[in-house]
Coordinates of C-alpha atoms in Angstrom, one line a residue:
A25 CA 49.2 13.2 14.7
R26 CA 51.0 13.5 18.0
W27 CA 48.9 16.5 19.1
Q28 CA 45.7 14.4 18.5
R29 CA 46.9 11.7 21.0
K30 CA 47.7 14.3 23.6
D31 CA 44.4 14.0 25.5
K32 CA 44.7 10.2 25.6
E33 CA 48.3 10.0 26.6
S34 CA 48.8 12.9 28.9
G35 CA 45.4 13.1 30.6
P36 CA 45.0 12.4 34.3
G37 CA 44.6 8.7 35.3
P38 CA 41.7 7.3 37.1
S39 CA 41.2 8.7 40.6
P40 CA 41.0 6.5 43.6
A41 CA 37.5 5.6 44.5
G42 CA 35.8 8.2 46.6
V43 CA 38.6 10.8 46.2
S44 CA 38.1 14.0 44.2
P45 CA 41.0 14.9 41.9
M46 CA 40.6 18.6 42.7
K47 CA 40.8 18.2 46.5
P48 CA 43.4 16.5 48.6
A49 CA 42.2 13.4 50.3
N50 CA 41.1 13.8 54.0
R51 CA 43.5 12.1 56.4
S52 CA 42.1 10.5 59.6
H53 CA 43.9 11.4 62.8
S54 CA 41.9 8.9 65.0
S55 CA 44.7 6.4 65.0
S56 CA 47.3 8.7 66.6
K57 CA 48.4 7.6 70.0
T58 CA 47.2 9.4 73.0
P59 CA 48.1 8.8 76.7
S60 CA 46.1 5.9 78.0
K61 CA 45.1 7.9 81.0
T62 CA 44.6 11.6 81.7
P63 CA 45.0 13.3 85.0
G64 CA 41.7 12.9 86.7
K65 CA 39.9 15.0 89.2
S66 CA 41.2 12.8 92.1
G67 CA 44.2 15.1 92.6
S68 CA 46.8 12.4 91.6
K69 CA 50.0 14.1 90.4
I70 CA 51.5 11.0 88.9
Q71 CA 51.6 11.2 85.0
N72 CA 52.3 8.4 82.6
T73 CA 55.7 8.5 80.8
P74 CA 55.9 8.5 77.0
T75 CA 55.9 5.1 75.3
K76 CA 59.4 5.7 73.8
A77 CA 62.5 5.5 76.0
G78 CA 63.8 8.9 77.1
G79 CA 62.0 12.2 77.6
D80 CA 61.0 14.8 75.1
R81 CA 63.5 17.3 76.4
Y82 CA 66.9 17.3 78.1
I83 CA 67.2 18.5 81.7
P84 CA 70.8 18.6 82.9
N85 CA 71.9 17.6 86.3
R86 CA 73.0 20.9 87.9
S87 CA 74.9 19.2 90.7
T88 CA 77.6 18.2 88.3
M89 CA 78.2 21.7 86.9
Q90 CA 81.0 24.0 88.1
M91 CA 78.7 27.0 88.8
D92 CA 81.3 28.7 91.0
M93 CA 83.9 28.6 88.2
A94 CA 81.5 30.0 85.6
N95 CA 80.5 32.8 87.9
F96 CA 84.1 33.7 88.5
L97 CA 84.9 33.8 84.8
L98 CA 81.9 36.0 84.0
T99 CA 82.6 38.5 86.8
K100 CA 86.3 38.7 85.7
E101 CA 85.4 39.4 82.1
N102 CA 83.3 42.5 83.1
D103 CA 86.1 43.8 85.4
P104 CA 88.5 46.5 84.0
A105 CA 91.5 45.0 82.2
E106 CA 94.5 44.6 84.4
G107 CA 97.1 44.3 81.7
S108 CA 100.4 46.1 82.4
P109 CA 101.3 49.2 80.3
N110 CA 104.4 47.5 79.1
K111 CA 102.4 44.5 77.8
K112 CA 100.0 46.8 76.0
E113 CA 102.8 48.7 74.3
Q114 CA 104.4 45.5 73.2
Q115 CA 101.1 44.2 71.7
K116 CA 100.7 47.5 69.9
A117 CA 104.2 47.4 68.5
W118 CA 103.6 43.9 67.2
A119 CA 100.4 45.0 65.5
V120 CA 102.0 48.0 63.9
N121 CA 104.9 45.8 62.6
L122 CA 102.6 43.1 61.2
N123 CA 99.7 45.2 59.8
G124 CA 101.2 48.6 59.3
F125 CA 98.7 50.1 61.7
D126 CA 97.2 49.6 65.2
V127 CA 94.3 47.1 64.9
E128 CA 92.5 48.6 67.9
E129 CA 92.6 52.1 66.5
A130 CA 91.6 51.0 63.0
K131 CA 88.3 49.2 64.0
I132 CA 85.5 50.9 62.2
L133 CA 82.6 48.6 63.2
R134 CA 81.8 48.5 66.8
L135 CA 79.0 46.9 68.8
S136 CA 78.4 50.0 70.9
G137 CA 79.5 53.6 71.1
Q138 CA 80.7 55.8 68.3
P139 CA 82.7 54.4 65.4
Q140 CA 86.3 55.4 65.2
N141 CA 87.9 57.2 62.3
A142 CA 90.3 55.4 60.1
P143 CA 94.0 56.2 60.9
E144 CA 95.7 58.8 58.9
G145 CA 97.1 57.5 55.6
Y146 CA 94.9 54.4 55.6
Q147 CA 93.3 53.6 52.2
N148 CA 90.7 51.0 51.5
N149 CA 91.5 49.2 48.2
L150 CA 87.9 48.3 47.6
K151 CA 86.9 52.0 47.7
V152 CA 88.9 52.6 44.5
L153 CA 87.2 49.6 42.8
Y154 CA 83.6 50.6 43.6
S155 CA 83.8 54.3 43.4
Q156 CA 85.1 54.5 39.8
K157 CA 82.9 55.8 37.1
M158 CA 82.0 53.6 34.1
T159 CA 84.7 52.8 31.7
P160 CA 84.6 54.4 28.3
G161 CA 83.8 51.0 26.8
S162 CA 80.8 50.3 29.0
S163 CA 79.5 53.9 28.8
R164 CA 79.7 54.1 25.0
K165 CA 76.4 53.9 23.3
N166 CA 75.9 50.7 21.4
S167 CA 76.2 51.4 17.6
R168 CA 73.8 49.8 15.1
Y169 CA 74.8 46.7 13.3
I170 CA 76.2 47.3 9.8
P171 CA 76.7 44.1 7.7
S172 CA 80.3 43.8 6.4
M173 CA 79.2 41.7 3.4
P174 CA 77.1 42.9 0.5
D175 CA 73.4 42.0 0.5
R176 CA 73.6 41.2 -3.2
I177 CA 76.2 41.1 -6.0
L178 CA 75.2 41.8 -9.6
D179 CA 77.3 41.1 -12.7
A180 CA 78.2 44.2 -14.7
P181 CA 80.2 42.9 -17.7
E182 CA 82.0 45.4 -19.9
I183 CA 81.4 48.3 -17.5
R184 CA 83.9 51.0 -18.6
N185 CA 86.8 51.5 -16.2
D186 CA 86.8 55.3 -16.5
Y187 CA 87.0 57.5 -13.4
Y188 CA 85.3 60.5 -15.1
L189 CA 82.0 58.7 -16.1
N190 CA 78.8 58.3 -14.0
L191 CA 77.4 55.0 -15.0
I192 CA 74.7 54.0 -12.4
D193 CA 71.7 55.7 -10.8
W194 CA 68.7 54.5 -8.7
S195 CA 65.2 55.9 -9.4
S196 CA 62.5 56.8 -7.0
Q197 CA 60.4 54.0 -8.5
D198 CA 63.1 51.5 -7.4
F199 CA 64.8 50.9 -10.8
L200 CA 68.6 50.7 -11.0
A201 CA 70.0 52.0 -14.3
V202 CA 73.4 50.6 -15.2
A203 CA 75.4 51.6 -18.3
L204 CA 77.5 48.7 -19.7
D205 CA 79.7 50.0 -22.6
N206 CA 77.2 50.8 -25.3
S207 CA 74.0 49.6 -23.6
V208 CA 71.8 50.7 -20.7
Y209 CA 70.1 48.0 -18.5
L210 CA 67.3 48.5 -15.9
W211 CA 67.1 46.3 -12.9
N212 CA 63.9 46.2 -10.9
H213 CA 64.9 45.9 -7.3
A214 CA 61.5 44.6 -6.2
S215 CA 61.0 41.9 -8.8
G216 CA 64.6 41.3 -10.0
E217 CA 63.5 41.8 -13.6
I218 CA 66.2 43.0 -16.0
I219 CA 65.3 45.2 -19.1
Q220 CA 67.7 46.3 -21.8
L221 CA 66.5 49.8 -22.5
L222 CA 68.8 50.8 -25.3
Q223 CA 71.9 50.0 -27.3
M224 CA 74.0 52.4 -29.3
E225 CA 74.0 51.9 -33.0
H226 CA 77.7 52.8 -33.7
P227 CA 80.0 50.1 -32.4
D228 CA 82.6 52.6 -31.1
A229 CA 80.1 54.8 -29.2
Y230 CA 79.4 54.2 -25.5
I231 CA 77.2 55.4 -22.7
S232 CA 79.0 58.0 -20.5
S233 CA 76.4 59.0 -18.0
V234 CA 72.8 58.2 -16.7
S235 CA 70.5 60.2 -14.4
W236 CA 66.9 59.7 -13.3
I237 CA 64.4 62.6 -13.0
K238 CA 63.0 63.0 -9.5
E239 CA 59.7 61.4 -10.3
G240 CA 61.5 58.3 -11.8
N241 CA 59.6 58.0 -15.0
Y242 CA 62.2 59.5 -17.3
L243 CA 65.9 58.7 -17.7
A244 CA 68.5 61.0 -19.1
V245 CA 71.4 59.4 -21.0
G246 CA 74.7 61.0 -22.0
T247 CA 76.8 59.5 -24.7
S248 CA 80.3 59.6 -26.0
T249 CA 79.0 61.2 -29.2
A250 CA 78.0 64.4 -27.3
E251 CA 74.3 63.6 -27.2
V252 CA 71.8 63.9 -24.3
Q253 CA 68.9 61.5 -24.8
L254 CA 65.7 61.4 -22.9
W255 CA 63.9 58.1 -22.4
D256 CA 60.3 57.2 -21.3
I257 CA 60.6 54.1 -19.0
Q258 CA 56.9 53.0 -19.2
Q259 CA 57.0 52.9 -23.0
Q260 CA 60.7 52.1 -23.2
K261 CA 60.9 54.7 -25.9
R262 CA 63.3 57.6 -26.7
L263 CA 61.5 60.9 -26.4
R264 CA 64.3 63.4 -27.3
N265 CA 67.8 63.6 -28.6
M266 CA 69.3 66.9 -27.5
T267 CA 72.6 67.9 -29.2
S268 CA 74.4 71.0 -28.0
H269 CA 77.8 69.7 -26.7
C270 CA 80.8 69.0 -28.9
A271 CA 82.4 66.3 -26.7
R272 CA 81.3 63.4 -24.5
V273 CA 78.8 64.1 -21.7
G274 CA 80.2 62.5 -18.5
T275 CA 77.7 63.8 -15.9
L276 CA 74.1 64.8 -15.6
S277 CA 71.8 66.3 -12.9
W278 CA 68.1 67.2 -12.8
N279 CA 66.5 70.3 -11.2
S280 CA 62.7 69.9 -11.9
Y281 CA 62.4 70.3 -15.7
I282 CA 65.9 71.6 -16.1
L283 CA 68.5 69.0 -17.1
S284 CA 72.1 70.0 -16.6
S285 CA 74.9 68.2 -18.5
G286 CA 78.7 68.5 -18.1
A287 CA 81.0 67.7 -21.0
R288 CA 84.6 67.0 -21.6
T289 CA 85.2 70.5 -22.9
G290 CA 84.5 71.9 -19.4
H291 CA 81.2 73.4 -20.3
I292 CA 77.9 72.9 -18.5
H293 CA 74.6 73.2 -20.5
H294 CA 71.1 73.7 -19.1
H295 CA 68.4 71.9 -21.1
D296 CA 64.7 72.8 -20.7
V297 CA 63.1 69.5 -21.7
R298 CA 59.6 71.0 -22.1
V299 CA 60.5 73.2 -25.1
A300 CA 61.9 72.6 -28.6
E301 CA 64.8 75.0 -28.1
H302 CA 66.1 73.0 -25.1
H303 CA 69.5 74.7 -24.7
V304 CA 68.8 77.6 -22.4
A305 CA 72.1 78.4 -20.7
T306 CA 75.9 77.6 -20.7
L307 CA 78.1 77.7 -17.7
A308 CA 81.8 78.1 -18.5
G309 CA 83.8 77.8 -15.3
H310 CA 86.1 74.8 -15.9
T311 CA 89.0 74.5 -18.2
Q312 CA 89.0 70.6 -18.3
E313 CA 86.4 67.9 -18.2
V314 CA 83.4 68.2 -15.8
C315 CA 83.1 64.9 -14.0
G316 CA 80.9 65.9 -11.0
L317 CA 77.6 67.6 -11.1
K318 CA 74.8 67.9 -8.6
W319 CA 71.9 70.2 -7.9
S320 CA 71.0 71.0 -4.3
L321 CA 67.8 69.6 -2.9
D322 CA 66.1 73.0 -2.8
G323 CA 67.2 73.8 -6.3
R324 CA 69.1 77.0 -5.4
Y325 CA 72.6 75.9 -6.3
L326 CA 74.4 73.7 -8.7
A327 CA 77.8 72.2 -7.7
S328 CA 80.3 71.2 -10.3
G329 CA 83.7 69.5 -10.0
G330 CA 86.2 69.1 -12.8
N331 CA 89.5 67.6 -13.8
D332 CA 91.0 71.1 -13.3
N333 CA 90.8 70.4 -9.5
L334 CA 88.1 73.2 -9.1
V335 CA 84.7 73.1 -7.4
N336 CA 82.2 75.7 -8.6
V337 CA 78.9 76.6 -7.0
W338 CA 76.5 78.1 -9.5
P339 CA 73.2 80.0 -8.7
C340 CA 69.9 78.8 -10.1
T341 CA 69.2 80.4 -13.5
Q342 CA 65.8 80.9 -15.0
G343 CA 66.8 80.7 -18.7
G344 CA 68.0 83.4 -21.0
G345 CA 71.4 84.0 -22.5
G346 CA 74.4 85.8 -21.1
D347 CA 77.4 84.9 -19.0
F348 CA 76.9 83.3 -15.7
A349 CA 79.5 83.4 -12.9
P350 CA 79.8 81.0 -9.9
V351 CA 79.0 82.3 -6.5
Q352 CA 81.8 80.2 -5.0
T353 CA 85.0 78.6 -6.4
F354 CA 87.0 76.3 -4.2
T355 CA 90.6 75.6 -5.2
Q356 CA 91.9 73.6 -2.2
H357 CA 91.7 70.2 -3.9
Q358 CA 94.9 68.9 -5.5
G359 CA 93.2 66.4 -7.8
A360 CA 90.2 65.9 -10.0
V361 CA 86.9 66.4 -8.2
K362 CA 84.2 63.9 -9.1
A363 CA 82.5 63.4 -5.8
V364 CA 80.1 66.2 -5.0
A365 CA 77.1 65.7 -2.7
W366 CA 74.7 68.1 -0.9
C367 CA 73.7 67.5 2.8
P368 CA 70.0 66.7 3.0
W369 CA 69.4 68.4 6.3
Q370 CA 71.7 71.4 5.9
M371 CA 71.0 72.8 2.4
N372 CA 74.0 75.0 2.3
V373 CA 76.5 72.3 3.2
L374 CA 78.4 70.6 0.4
A375 CA 80.8 67.6 0.5
T376 CA 83.5 67.1 -2.1
G377 CA 86.2 64.5 -2.7
G378 CA 89.4 64.6 -4.6
G379 CA 91.2 62.1 -6.9
T380 CA 94.4 60.1 -6.6
S381 CA 96.7 63.1 -6.1
D382 CA 94.4 64.7 -3.5
R383 CA 92.6 61.9 -1.6
H384 CA 90.8 64.4 0.8
I385 CA 87.1 64.9 1.6
R386 CA 86.2 68.5 2.4
I387 CA 82.9 69.9 3.8
W388 CA 82.0 73.4 2.7
N389 CA 79.6 76.1 3.7
V390 CA 78.6 77.5 0.3
C391 CA 77.0 80.7 1.8
S392 CA 80.1 81.8 3.6
G393 CA 82.7 80.0 1.4
T394 CA 84.4 78.5 4.4
C395 CA 85.8 74.9 4.7
L396 CA 84.0 73.4 7.7
S397 CA 86.2 70.3 8.0
T398 CA 88.8 68.2 6.1
V399 CA 89.7 64.5 6.4
D400 CA 92.4 62.5 4.7
A401 CA 90.7 59.5 3.1
R402 CA 94.1 58.1 2.1
S403 CA 92.8 56.9 -1.2
Q404 CA 91.1 58.1 -4.4
V405 CA 87.6 59.4 -3.8
C406 CA 85.1 58.6 -6.6
S407 CA 81.7 59.3 -5.0
I408 CA 80.0 60.6 -1.8
L409 CA 76.4 60.0 -0.7
W410 CA 74.7 61.5 2.4
S411 CA 72.4 59.3 4.4
T412 CA 68.8 60.4 4.9
N413 CA 68.3 58.1 7.9
Y414 CA 71.4 59.0 10.0
K415 CA 73.8 61.9 10.4
E416 CA 76.4 60.1 8.3
F417 CA 77.7 59.9 4.7
V418 CA 79.4 57.2 2.7
S419 CA 82.3 57.5 0.3
G420 CA 83.6 55.2 -2.4
H421 CA 87.3 54.7 -3.0
G422 CA 89.9 53.4 -5.4
F423 CA 93.5 52.4 -4.8
A424 CA 94.5 50.8 -2.5
Q425 CA 91.7 49.0 -0.7
N426 CA 88.8 49.8 -3.1
Q427 CA 86.4 50.1 -0.1
L428 CA 83.4 52.0 1.1
V429 CA 83.8 54.1 4.2
I430 CA 80.9 55.4 6.4
W431 CA 81.7 58.6 8.2
K432 CA 80.0 60.2 11.2
Y433 CA 79.1 63.9 10.7
P434 CA 80.2 66.4 11.9
T435 CA 82.9 64.6 13.9
M436 CA 84.3 63.0 10.7
T437 CA 85.1 59.8 12.5
K438 CA 84.9 56.4 10.7
V439 CA 81.9 54.3 11.5
A440 CA 82.7 51.3 9.3
E441 CA 84.7 50.1 6.3
L442 CA 83.0 47.9 3.7
Q443 CA 85.4 45.8 1.7
G444 CA 84.9 43.3 -1.1
H445 CA 85.6 44.9 -4.4
T446 CA 88.7 43.7 -6.1
A447 CA 89.2 46.8 -8.3
R448 CA 88.5 50.6 -7.8
I449 CA 84.9 51.8 -7.2
L450 CA 83.6 54.0 -10.0
N451 CA 80.2 55.1 -8.7
L452 CA 77.8 55.0 -5.8
T453 CA 74.0 55.5 -5.7
M454 CA 71.4 55.0 -3.0
S455 CA 68.0 53.3 -2.9
P456 CA 64.9 55.5 -2.7
D457 CA 64.3 54.4 1.0
G458 CA 67.8 55.4 1.9
T459 CA 68.8 52.0 3.4
T460 CA 70.9 50.5 0.6
V461 CA 73.9 51.7 -1.3
A462 CA 74.9 50.3 -4.7
S463 CA 78.5 50.4 -5.7
A464 CA 79.7 49.8 -9.3
A465 CA 83.4 48.9 -9.6
A466 CA 86.0 48.1 -12.2
D467 CA 85.8 44.4 -11.2
E468 CA 82.6 44.3 -13.3
T469 CA 80.3 43.9 -10.3
V470 CA 77.6 46.0 -8.7
R471 CA 77.3 45.3 -5.0
L472 CA 74.4 46.3 -2.8
W473 CA 75.2 47.2 0.9
R474 CA 72.4 47.5 3.5
C475 CA 74.5 50.0 5.6
F476 CA 71.8 52.5 6.5
E477 CA 69.0 50.1 7.8
M478 CA 66.6 52.0 10.0
D479 CA 65.7 51.0 13.5
P480 CA 62.1 49.5 13.4
I481 CA 60.8 52.0 16.0
K482 CA 62.3 55.0 14.1
K483 CA 61.0 53.5 10.8
K484 CA 57.4 53.4 12.2
E485 CA 57.7 57.0 13.5
K486 CA 59.0 58.2 10.0
E487 CA 56.1 56.4 8.2
K488 CA 53.6 57.9 10.6
A489 CA 55.0 61.4 9.9
N490 CA 54.9 60.9 6.2
S491 CA 51.3 59.6 6.3
A492 CA 50.3 62.6 8.4
K493 CA 51.9 65.0 5.8
S494 CA 50.1 63.3 2.9
S495 CA 46.8 63.5 4.7
I496 CA 47.3 67.2 5.3
I497 CA 48.0 67.6 1.6
H498 CA 44.9 65.7 0.5
Q499 CA 42.8 67.8 2.9
S500 CA 44.1 71.0 1.4
I501 CA 43.4 69.8 -2.1
R502 CA 39.8 68.9 -1.2

């Protein structure tokens, strides 16, 4: 090995005899030449000249210098100037014509006395250059790097090209559920393992929606045959088959043990999965198919969007029959509303997106009922996801560019556009750590985008905060 020969090849060579390698060799000065004779005490003033020709310094011969002329010039320079006024005026006129100002009056630096002020109207061009503030480009804070290409592309053959269905969802245990026609597949993000969870028995039936419970161990599946199924992931076994709708179930959302389902009839059903009589409430606020459904993170409100262009905000109901009315109804959208998403750091803020005839993203305050902001996305909006790592959200779009757009909130300015799908995006879902967005599109692919990657320093701070919270919880339990 080369590193084994290093000591032999690169070591110091043998030192000269009698000389230490750590100390410089002593040089003898005994051979330096000294005058053969030194002045003795005899009083002789004659000194020997150096051995080399010429002296060690130059002594000029003053008899050849014009001392009188030099003295005259020096005394004349110190005398007051004897120039005539006419000559001075002429020189001043020349200076003004050539330079635009009198050179004598514009001198700022002086060897003695007070510095003079700059003439009126005089401007130093360098002052403009060095006194300017930073340009907007240099003063702008550097934005984080967002990859323009997907981190991974998964094949999704036979995925249904239907705007009103919700066909993918990502669990807290890092499993991605994808509905492909009449089957549901689970993809383990950590290991890459693929599991076929179920397949419909009837050939004409298909999966219309999937949704994970918060804990990630149960998956709710809506079908075109108006069923709502509940599956155990560990055992890969169906636990329940809940039937209360009379049309396909296109959207699902969990709130603890309450599973809400939206159907093509416009009705929303609440299912208590713990009891035999699971159907505990019906919400009738839409006249056409419900395609967007999402519970708020605190469980206080349920937002629903439909093909009737309406957005309804429902209060939390604790079971029991009767008629339930929405606390808010927003009618500003001019197209079907499938994209509904609650802000994770402002619980009463809701984002909604309209279809092809609307193409707008609107931000609502559900308490006051006011529209906080509106932006024209210029394309069909199919899904909206809020980031948990940044004050941003991402939207998925259809015609014409089929792209993902990351928006800054609350300024509603575009941060980035992610392009790559060759057909309209159908659904978006986010990884449990909030860094990756999965997009399913009609081009039969699922693409993973690492668009919310955390800064390493902020990531460590977040992990420390989470560990501190967990330790506090364990202490309280003990």
